[in-house]
Amino acid sequence: MTFIIAIDGPAAAGKGTLSRRIAEDYGFHHLDTGLTYRATAKALLDADLPLDDELLAEEMAREVELAGLDRSVLSVHSVGEAASKIAVMPLVRQALVEAQRAFSKREPGTVLDGRDIGTVVCPDAPVKLYVTASPDVRARRRFDEIVASGIPADYLEILADIIKRDERDMGRADSPLRPADDAHLLDTSEMSIEAAFLAAKSIIDAALKP
Ligand code: DC
């Protein structure tokens, strides 16, 4: 039996960095499920296909190769926007959830991060974390990240974007973003990545104890 760690939370809460760190520490496989939605959206954009045709989007979702997900190519803003549009489609979600569930079974353990891992993709995961931070703090972190990479950024625009993304992720009918009933809440507003990692580690170690 494999060991699954499910990590959910809103955009820019730090769950990606935290998930990679946990996977590295425990020697587990990691999947950023947001990239599967992004890859589906990018395939449509690249082929000049519409973003509102569910059957077409499902077809693209079924062709996504988990091994070929490239974060640097998929992280651009326009792809994220397109991803949040196709992520409301039940057929797209069904196709991607199947692939994510197959991934979650890899030995010796897996870390999946996204919006619906603890609630829908892996409801039986022995460890569920819900990583969050105030919209303000998330916008500030994203702003600092962009500016550090040498690109000018507008803080208020980023904040408005994060609030809009939250509304879309939490307000959709199929698999809205919410903490699973048995998730541990990790508010990183006042926490460094290292402190968040140590908090997560003590939860995971307790669950791993025989
Ligand atoms: O985490 P991200 O920004 O890479 O996610 C891109 C979009 O995909 C985002 O709008 C939410 C959606 N998503 C989802 O609906 N379910 C997941 N498990 C992961 C991401």
Short mmCIF file of C-alpha atoms and ligand atoms in Angstrom, two decimals:
data_model
loop_
_atom_site.label_atom_id
_atom_site.label_comp_id
_atom_site.label_asym_id
_atom_site.label_seq_id
_atom_site.Cartn_x
_atom_site.Cartn_y
_atom_site.Cartn_z
CA MET A 1 0.00 0.00 0.00
CA THR A 2 1.24 3.43 -0.84
CA PHE A 3 1.08 6.53 1.40
CA ILE A 4 -0.80 9.54 0.02
CA ILE A 5 -0.42 13.15 1.17
CA ALA A 6 -3.21 15.40 -0.16
CA ILE A 7 -2.51 19.13 -0.20
CA ASP A 8 -5.16 21.68 -1.15
CA GLY A 9 -5.50 25.42 -0.95
CA PRO A 10 -6.08 28.62 -2.92
CA ALA A 11 -3.75 30.12 -5.54
CA ALA A 12 -0.39 31.41 -4.30
CA ALA A 13 -0.76 30.02 -0.76
CA GLY A 14 2.64 28.35 -1.00
CA LYS A 15 1.34 24.80 -1.43
CA GLY A 16 3.51 24.11 -4.48
CA THR A 17 6.78 24.91 -2.71
CA LEU A 18 5.62 23.06 0.40
CA SER A 19 4.55 19.98 -1.61
CA ARG A 20 7.86 19.75 -3.45
CA ARG A 21 9.76 20.08 -0.20
CA ILE A 22 7.70 17.33 1.46
CA ALA A 23 8.04 15.00 -1.54
CA GLU A 24 11.80 15.49 -1.56
CA ASP A 25 12.11 14.91 2.19
CA TYR A 26 10.12 11.66 2.18
CA GLY A 27 11.31 10.40 -1.23
CA PHE A 28 7.72 10.44 -2.56
CA HIS A 29 6.45 11.19 -6.09
CA HIS A 30 4.90 14.65 -6.50
CA LEU A 31 2.13 15.81 -8.82
CA ASP A 32 1.03 19.45 -9.09
CA THR A 33 -2.49 18.75 -10.40
CA GLY A 34 -2.92 22.39 -11.44
CA LEU A 35 -0.46 21.63 -14.23
CA THR A 36 -2.83 19.02 -15.67
CA TYR A 37 -5.55 21.68 -16.02
CA ARG A 38 -2.98 24.10 -17.40
CA ALA A 39 -1.69 21.55 -19.96
CA THR A 40 -5.24 20.89 -21.17
CA ALA A 41 -5.87 24.63 -21.56
CA LYS A 42 -2.54 25.19 -23.32
CA ALA A 43 -3.25 22.41 -25.83
CA LEU A 44 -6.51 24.20 -26.75
CA LEU A 45 -4.81 27.62 -26.94
CA ASP A 46 -1.95 26.27 -29.08
CA ALA A 47 -4.37 24.68 -31.53
CA ASP A 48 -6.47 27.87 -31.68
CA LEU A 49 -9.46 25.95 -30.39
CA PRO A 50 -12.27 27.50 -28.31
CA LEU A 51 -12.18 27.23 -24.49
CA ASP A 52 -15.91 26.67 -24.15
CA ASP A 53 -16.38 23.35 -25.97
CA GLU A 54 -16.51 20.71 -23.23
CA LEU A 55 -16.18 17.63 -25.50
CA LEU A 56 -13.14 19.09 -27.22
CA ALA A 57 -11.59 20.04 -23.88
CA GLU A 58 -12.24 16.52 -22.57
CA GLU A 59 -10.43 15.07 -25.60
CA MET A 60 -7.40 17.28 -24.85
CA ALA A 61 -7.55 16.34 -21.15
CA ARG A 62 -7.36 12.63 -22.05
CA GLU A 63 -4.18 13.25 -24.03
CA VAL A 64 -2.30 15.00 -21.22
CA GLU A 65 0.91 13.11 -20.37
CA LEU A 66 1.80 13.47 -16.69
CA ALA A 67 5.48 12.87 -17.44
CA GLY A 68 5.62 15.75 -19.88
CA LEU A 69 4.27 18.56 -17.67
CA ASP A 70 6.66 21.51 -17.86
CA ARG A 71 6.08 24.03 -15.08
CA SER A 72 8.08 26.84 -16.67
CA VAL A 73 6.00 26.71 -19.87
CA LEU A 74 2.66 26.20 -18.09
CA SER A 75 3.04 28.79 -15.33
CA VAL A 76 2.34 31.85 -17.52
CA HIS A 77 -0.64 33.96 -16.51
CA SER A 78 -2.70 33.50 -19.72
CA VAL A 79 -2.54 29.71 -19.36
CA GLY A 80 -3.67 29.97 -15.71
CA GLU A 81 -6.65 32.08 -16.75
CA ALA A 82 -7.62 29.59 -19.48
CA ALA A 83 -7.12 26.68 -17.04
CA SER A 84 -9.56 28.12 -14.52
CA LYS A 85 -12.18 28.31 -17.30
CA ILE A 86 -11.90 24.67 -18.41
CA ALA A 87 -11.56 23.51 -14.76
CA VAL A 88 -15.32 24.12 -14.30
CA MET A 89 -16.16 21.40 -16.88
CA PRO A 90 -17.21 18.05 -15.32
CA LEU A 91 -15.95 15.95 -18.27
CA VAL A 92 -12.53 17.59 -18.14
CA ARG A 93 -12.36 17.05 -14.38
CA GLN A 94 -13.38 13.39 -14.74
CA ALA A 95 -10.63 12.71 -17.28
CA LEU A 96 -7.93 14.46 -15.25
CA VAL A 97 -9.05 12.99 -11.91
CA GLU A 98 -8.68 9.47 -13.39
CA ALA A 99 -5.07 10.19 -14.34
CA GLN A 100 -4.38 11.85 -10.96
CA ARG A 101 -5.81 8.84 -9.05
CA ALA A 102 -3.63 6.44 -11.05
CA PHE A 103 -0.61 8.60 -10.18
CA SER A 104 -1.53 8.68 -6.47
CA LYS A 105 -1.06 4.89 -6.24
CA ARG A 106 2.66 4.97 -7.04
CA GLU A 107 4.97 3.38 -4.47
CA PRO A 108 6.30 4.16 -1.93
CA GLY A 109 4.23 7.32 -1.55
CA THR A 110 2.82 10.35 -3.32
CA VAL A 111 2.16 14.03 -2.68
CA LEU A 112 -0.62 15.56 -4.78
CA ASP A 113 -1.46 19.24 -4.57
CA GLY A 114 -4.43 21.07 -6.01
CA ARG A 115 -7.93 22.19 -5.06
CA ASP A 116 -9.92 18.95 -4.66
CA ILE A 117 -7.36 16.31 -3.67
CA GLY A 118 -8.63 15.69 -0.13
CA THR A 119 -12.29 16.02 -1.09
CA VAL A 120 -12.54 14.26 -4.48
CA VAL A 121 -9.32 12.80 -5.93
CA CYS A 122 -7.99 10.99 -2.83
CA PRO A 123 -10.70 11.16 -0.14
CA ASP A 124 -9.03 8.28 1.75
CA ALA A 125 -5.59 9.91 1.97
CA PRO A 126 -4.17 9.42 5.49
CA VAL A 127 -2.79 12.98 5.53
CA LYS A 128 -4.72 15.99 4.25
CA LEU A 129 -3.42 19.52 4.53
CA TYR A 130 -5.31 22.68 3.64
CA VAL A 131 -2.72 25.39 3.09
CA THR A 132 -3.96 28.94 3.10
CA ALA A 133 -2.91 32.54 3.70
CA SER A 134 -4.76 35.86 3.58
CA PRO A 135 -5.33 37.28 0.04
CA ASP A 136 -3.08 40.18 1.05
CA VAL A 137 -0.15 37.99 1.97
CA ARG A 138 -0.60 35.80 -1.12
CA ALA A 139 -0.66 38.86 -3.39
CA ARG A 140 2.45 40.26 -1.68
CA ARG A 141 4.35 36.97 -2.15
CA ARG A 142 3.40 36.75 -5.83
CA PHE A 143 4.33 40.42 -6.31
CA ASP A 144 7.76 39.88 -4.70
CA GLU A 145 8.33 36.76 -6.84
CA ILE A 146 7.56 38.60 -10.10
CA VAL A 147 9.61 41.66 -9.19
CA ALA A 148 12.54 39.43 -8.13
CA SER A 149 12.50 37.87 -11.59
CA GLY A 150 13.05 41.34 -13.06
CA ILE A 151 9.53 41.97 -14.36
CA PRO A 152 7.55 45.05 -13.20
CA ALA A 153 4.31 44.21 -11.39
CA ASP A 154 1.24 45.98 -10.04
CA TYR A 155 0.32 44.86 -6.50
CA LEU A 156 -3.35 45.89 -6.67
CA GLU A 157 -3.82 44.12 -9.99
CA ILE A 158 -2.33 40.93 -8.53
CA LEU A 159 -4.56 41.20 -5.44
CA ALA A 160 -7.68 41.66 -7.60
CA ASP A 161 -6.65 38.67 -9.68
CA ILE A 162 -6.19 36.46 -6.61
CA ILE A 163 -9.61 37.43 -5.26
CA LYS A 164 -11.21 36.69 -8.64
CA ARG A 165 -9.42 33.32 -8.87
CA ASP A 166 -10.62 32.40 -5.34
CA GLU A 167 -14.21 33.20 -6.28
CA ARG A 168 -13.99 31.02 -9.38
CA ASP A 169 -12.29 28.09 -7.57
CA MET A 170 -14.57 28.19 -4.51
CA GLY A 171 -17.78 29.04 -6.36
CA ARG A 172 -17.88 26.36 -9.08
CA ALA A 173 -20.53 23.65 -8.87
CA ASP A 174 -18.21 20.68 -9.54
CA SER A 175 -15.53 20.04 -6.88
CA PRO A 176 -15.28 23.57 -5.44
CA LEU A 177 -12.21 24.43 -3.38
CA ARG A 178 -12.89 23.71 0.29
CA PRO A 179 -11.06 21.95 3.12
CA ALA A 180 -11.98 18.29 3.60
CA ASP A 181 -13.65 17.68 6.98
CA ASP A 182 -10.56 15.79 8.18
CA ALA A 183 -7.96 18.21 6.74
CA HIS A 184 -5.36 19.92 8.94
CA LEU A 185 -5.52 23.67 8.37
CA LEU A 186 -2.17 25.38 7.85
CA ASP A 187 -2.44 29.16 7.70
CA THR A 188 0.94 30.37 6.41
CA SER A 189 0.13 34.12 6.60
CA GLU A 190 2.62 34.58 9.43
CA MET A 191 4.83 31.58 8.66
CA SER A 192 8.02 31.09 6.70
CA ILE A 193 8.18 28.17 4.24
CA GLU A 194 10.50 26.42 6.70
CA ALA A 195 8.02 26.83 9.58
CA ALA A 196 5.17 25.55 7.36
CA PHE A 197 7.31 22.56 6.37
CA LEU A 198 8.08 21.70 10.00
CA ALA A 199 4.39 21.97 10.93
CA ALA A 200 3.48 19.67 8.00
CA LYS A 201 6.26 17.26 8.91
CA SER A 202 4.99 16.73 12.45
CA ILE A 203 1.49 15.96 11.10
CA ILE A 204 2.88 13.51 8.50
CA ASP A 205 5.24 11.78 10.98
CA ALA A 206 2.37 11.26 13.40
CA ALA A 207 0.32 9.61 10.63
CA LEU A 208 3.24 7.44 9.48
CA LYS A 209 3.78 5.99 12.98
CA PRO A 210 2.61 2.37 13.11
O1 DC B 1 -2.94 25.85 -9.03
P1 DC B 1 -2.96 26.40 -10.46
O2 DC B 1 -3.00 27.90 -10.53
O3 DC B 1 -1.88 25.81 -11.30
O4 DC B 1 -4.35 25.88 -11.06
C1 DC B 1 -4.80 26.27 -12.32
C2 DC B 1 -6.32 26.17 -12.36
O5 DC B 1 -6.71 24.80 -12.29
C3 DC B 1 -6.99 26.89 -11.19
O6 DC B 1 -7.94 27.85 -11.63
C4 DC B 1 -7.73 25.84 -10.44
C5 DC B 1 -7.72 24.62 -11.31
N1 DC B 1 -7.44 23.42 -10.53
C6 DC B 1 -8.52 22.65 -10.16
O7 DC B 1 -9.65 23.00 -10.47
N2 DC B 1 -8.33 21.49 -9.49
C7 DC B 1 -7.10 21.10 -9.13
N3 DC B 1 -6.95 19.95 -8.45
C8 DC B 1 -5.99 21.91 -9.47
C9 DC B 1 -6.20 23.06 -10.17
#
